[in-house]
Amino acid sequence: MTHNRVQAYYREQHADEPSAVRTPEDVDALIDALSAVPEFENLAVLHSSERELLPSGFPDHEFMVGADGKRQVGVLSFVDEKNFVSLGASGGNGGEVTYFVAGNPTEFPATAEIPLALVRQAAKEFLSSEGRRPTCVQWQEPEIW
């Protein structure tokens, strides 16, 4: 089975050399890496090379994958024509949760947290679907973005 190539950015060194994600095993390795590190490196930005670039040369989409290994939850966001974040079953205490790409914070609504197993499934679907928004999760349009 052939899988599409995805570029992932989640460490400072990825600014110059993104991490390649080509297989479901690569997705598992990415989620494991995000889950095992300090909280200031627990979010990745993914772009599929299967999608068209904008006239500016930048990707026409952004898929973010966050993982909190201690609590076994994570977050997702998908941006193309609209902004979406995952919709979890519970909202905790309301408010926001913060995940970090290479030390840079991104706030999500607390309702965006979903089980880590579902984060993995969604990232694998993104990989195999030519960069489309995963359908295995429910989505919401966030107010804070």
Tab-separated table of C-alpha atoms in Angstrom:
chain	number	residue	atom	x	y	z
A	1	MET	CA	0.000	0.000	0.000
A	2	THR	CA	1.377	3.394	-0.980
A	3	HIS	CA	0.952	6.329	1.339
A	4	ASN	CA	1.307	9.979	0.546
A	5	ARG	CA	4.130	12.077	1.838
A	6	VAL	CA	3.509	14.514	4.644
A	7	GLN	CA	5.969	17.028	6.058
A	8	ALA	CA	5.893	17.547	9.830
A	9	TYR	CA	7.273	20.452	11.833
A	10	TYR	CA	7.497	20.102	15.610
A	11	ARG	CA	11.111	20.763	16.641
A	12	GLU	CA	13.265	23.842	15.991
A	13	GLN	CA	15.458	21.896	13.543
A	14	HIS	CA	12.397	21.196	11.380
A	15	ALA	CA	12.285	24.826	10.271
A	16	ASP	CA	15.044	23.961	7.787
A	17	GLU	CA	14.490	20.204	7.465
A	18	PRO	CA	10.923	18.964	8.065
A	19	SER	CA	10.371	15.422	9.243
A	20	ALA	CA	8.935	13.126	6.550
A	21	VAL	CA	5.876	11.059	7.410
A	22	ARG	CA	5.207	8.363	4.804
A	23	THR	CA	3.656	5.364	6.567
A	24	PRO	CA	1.252	4.587	9.416
A	25	GLU	CA	4.317	3.551	11.419
A	26	ASP	CA	5.776	7.033	10.860
A	27	VAL	CA	2.532	8.498	12.232
A	28	ASP	CA	2.840	6.291	15.318
A	29	ALA	CA	6.457	7.406	15.768
A	30	LEU	CA	5.396	11.069	15.488
A	31	ILE	CA	2.594	10.702	18.054
A	32	ASP	CA	4.936	8.766	20.362
A	33	ALA	CA	7.552	11.534	20.067
A	34	LEU	CA	4.993	14.242	20.833
A	35	SER	CA	3.644	12.222	23.776
A	36	ALA	CA	7.036	11.581	25.351
A	37	VAL	CA	8.521	15.084	25.385
A	38	PRO	CA	8.080	18.048	27.681
A	39	GLU	CA	4.866	19.944	27.102
A	40	PHE	CA	6.614	22.729	25.168
A	41	GLU	CA	7.139	20.349	22.202
A	42	ASN	CA	3.864	18.412	22.035
A	43	LEU	CA	2.275	19.834	18.856
A	44	ALA	CA	3.197	19.254	15.199
A	45	VAL	CA	2.207	21.119	12.041
A	46	LEU	CA	1.662	18.842	9.041
A	47	HIS	CA	1.366	19.622	5.336
A	48	SER	CA	0.545	17.087	2.649
A	49	SER	CA	2.646	17.288	-0.520
A	50	GLU	CA	-0.362	15.831	-2.358
A	51	ARG	CA	-2.220	19.149	-2.208
A	52	GLU	CA	-1.747	22.196	-4.383
A	53	LEU	CA	0.355	25.119	-3.236
A	54	LEU	CA	-1.031	28.635	-3.147
A	55	PRO	CA	0.313	31.142	-5.707
A	56	SER	CA	2.596	32.381	-2.910
A	57	GLY	CA	4.243	28.942	-2.789
A	58	PHE	CA	2.855	28.125	0.658
A	59	PRO	CA	0.611	25.119	1.384
A	60	ASP	CA	-3.142	25.673	1.018
A	61	HIS	CA	-3.791	23.871	4.301
A	62	GLU	CA	-2.438	23.145	7.767
A	63	PHE	CA	-3.121	20.125	9.960
A	64	MET	CA	-1.989	20.330	13.580
A	65	VAL	CA	-1.642	17.284	15.808
A	66	GLY	CA	-1.088	17.599	19.564
A	67	ALA	CA	-0.474	14.858	22.119
A	68	ASP	CA	-0.430	14.853	25.910
A	69	GLY	CA	1.056	11.488	26.841
A	70	LYS	CA	0.447	11.877	30.580
A	71	ARG	CA	-3.298	12.338	30.154
A	72	GLN	CA	-3.607	10.219	26.950
A	73	VAL	CA	-5.439	12.994	25.101
A	74	GLY	CA	-4.614	15.271	22.219
A	75	VAL	CA	-5.962	17.935	19.901
A	76	LEU	CA	-6.337	18.409	16.169
A	77	SER	CA	-6.838	21.444	13.993
A	78	PHE	CA	-7.386	21.693	10.277
A	79	VAL	CA	-7.185	24.911	8.320
A	80	ASP	CA	-7.896	25.437	4.649
A	81	GLU	CA	-10.883	27.555	3.671
A	82	LYS	CA	-12.101	27.533	7.295
A	83	ASN	CA	-10.606	26.811	10.700
A	84	PHE	CA	-11.637	23.655	12.520
A	85	VAL	CA	-10.557	21.970	15.745
A	86	SER	CA	-11.457	18.541	17.023
A	87	LEU	CA	-14.551	18.191	19.200
A	88	GLY	CA	-14.212	15.966	22.230
A	89	ALA	CA	-16.907	14.393	24.346
A	90	SER	CA	-16.143	16.508	27.397
A	91	GLY	CA	-15.067	20.074	27.817
A	92	GLY	CA	-13.309	19.794	31.148
A	93	ASN	CA	-13.732	23.082	32.986
A	94	GLY	CA	-14.255	25.078	29.818
A	95	GLY	CA	-11.615	27.589	28.857
A	96	GLU	CA	-8.558	26.716	26.817
A	97	VAL	CA	-5.716	24.225	26.743
A	98	THR	CA	-2.284	25.048	25.365
A	99	TYR	CA	-0.054	22.890	23.170
A	100	PHE	CA	3.374	23.914	21.854
A	101	VAL	CA	5.216	23.678	18.524
A	102	ALA	CA	8.944	24.048	19.257
A	103	GLY	CA	8.143	26.183	22.298
A	104	ASN	CA	5.529	28.364	20.566
A	105	PRO	CA	2.109	28.152	22.256
A	106	THR	CA	-1.181	27.520	20.500
A	107	GLU	CA	-4.418	27.704	22.486
A	108	PHE	CA	-7.306	25.353	21.793
A	109	PRO	CA	-10.753	25.251	23.375
A	110	ALA	CA	-10.794	22.648	26.144
A	111	THR	CA	-13.536	20.890	24.168
A	112	ALA	CA	-10.940	20.142	21.464
A	113	GLU	CA	-9.236	17.399	23.477
A	114	ILE	CA	-9.955	13.868	22.269
A	115	PRO	CA	-8.512	10.433	23.147
A	116	LEU	CA	-4.958	9.915	21.922
A	117	ALA	CA	-6.015	6.800	19.973
A	118	LEU	CA	-8.380	8.984	17.937
A	119	VAL	CA	-5.581	11.502	17.301
A	120	ARG	CA	-3.512	8.639	15.832
A	121	GLN	CA	-6.407	7.461	13.684
A	122	ALA	CA	-7.035	10.968	12.338
A	123	ALA	CA	-3.359	11.552	11.521
A	124	LYS	CA	-3.259	8.254	9.615
A	125	GLU	CA	-6.396	9.251	7.706
A	126	PHE	CA	-4.800	12.616	6.808
A	127	LEU	CA	-1.756	10.727	5.496
A	128	SER	CA	-3.761	8.319	3.341
A	129	SER	CA	-6.376	10.796	2.045
A	130	GLU	CA	-4.134	13.185	0.108
A	131	GLY	CA	-4.298	15.737	2.918
A	132	ARG	CA	-8.050	16.010	3.367
A	133	ARG	CA	-9.646	16.806	6.716
A	134	PRO	CA	-10.126	13.516	8.582
A	135	THR	CA	-13.688	12.270	8.872
A	136	CYS	CA	-13.090	9.936	11.831
A	137	VAL	CA	-13.433	12.824	14.313
A	138	GLN	CA	-16.079	15.430	14.971
A	139	TRP	CA	-15.073	19.042	14.290
A	140	GLN	CA	-16.020	22.452	15.634
A	141	GLU	CA	-15.304	25.977	14.462
A	142	PRO	CA	-13.389	27.588	17.326
A	143	GLU	CA	-14.273	31.039	18.612
A	144	ILE	CA	-10.742	31.901	19.746
A	145	TRP	CA	-9.027	31.570	16.337
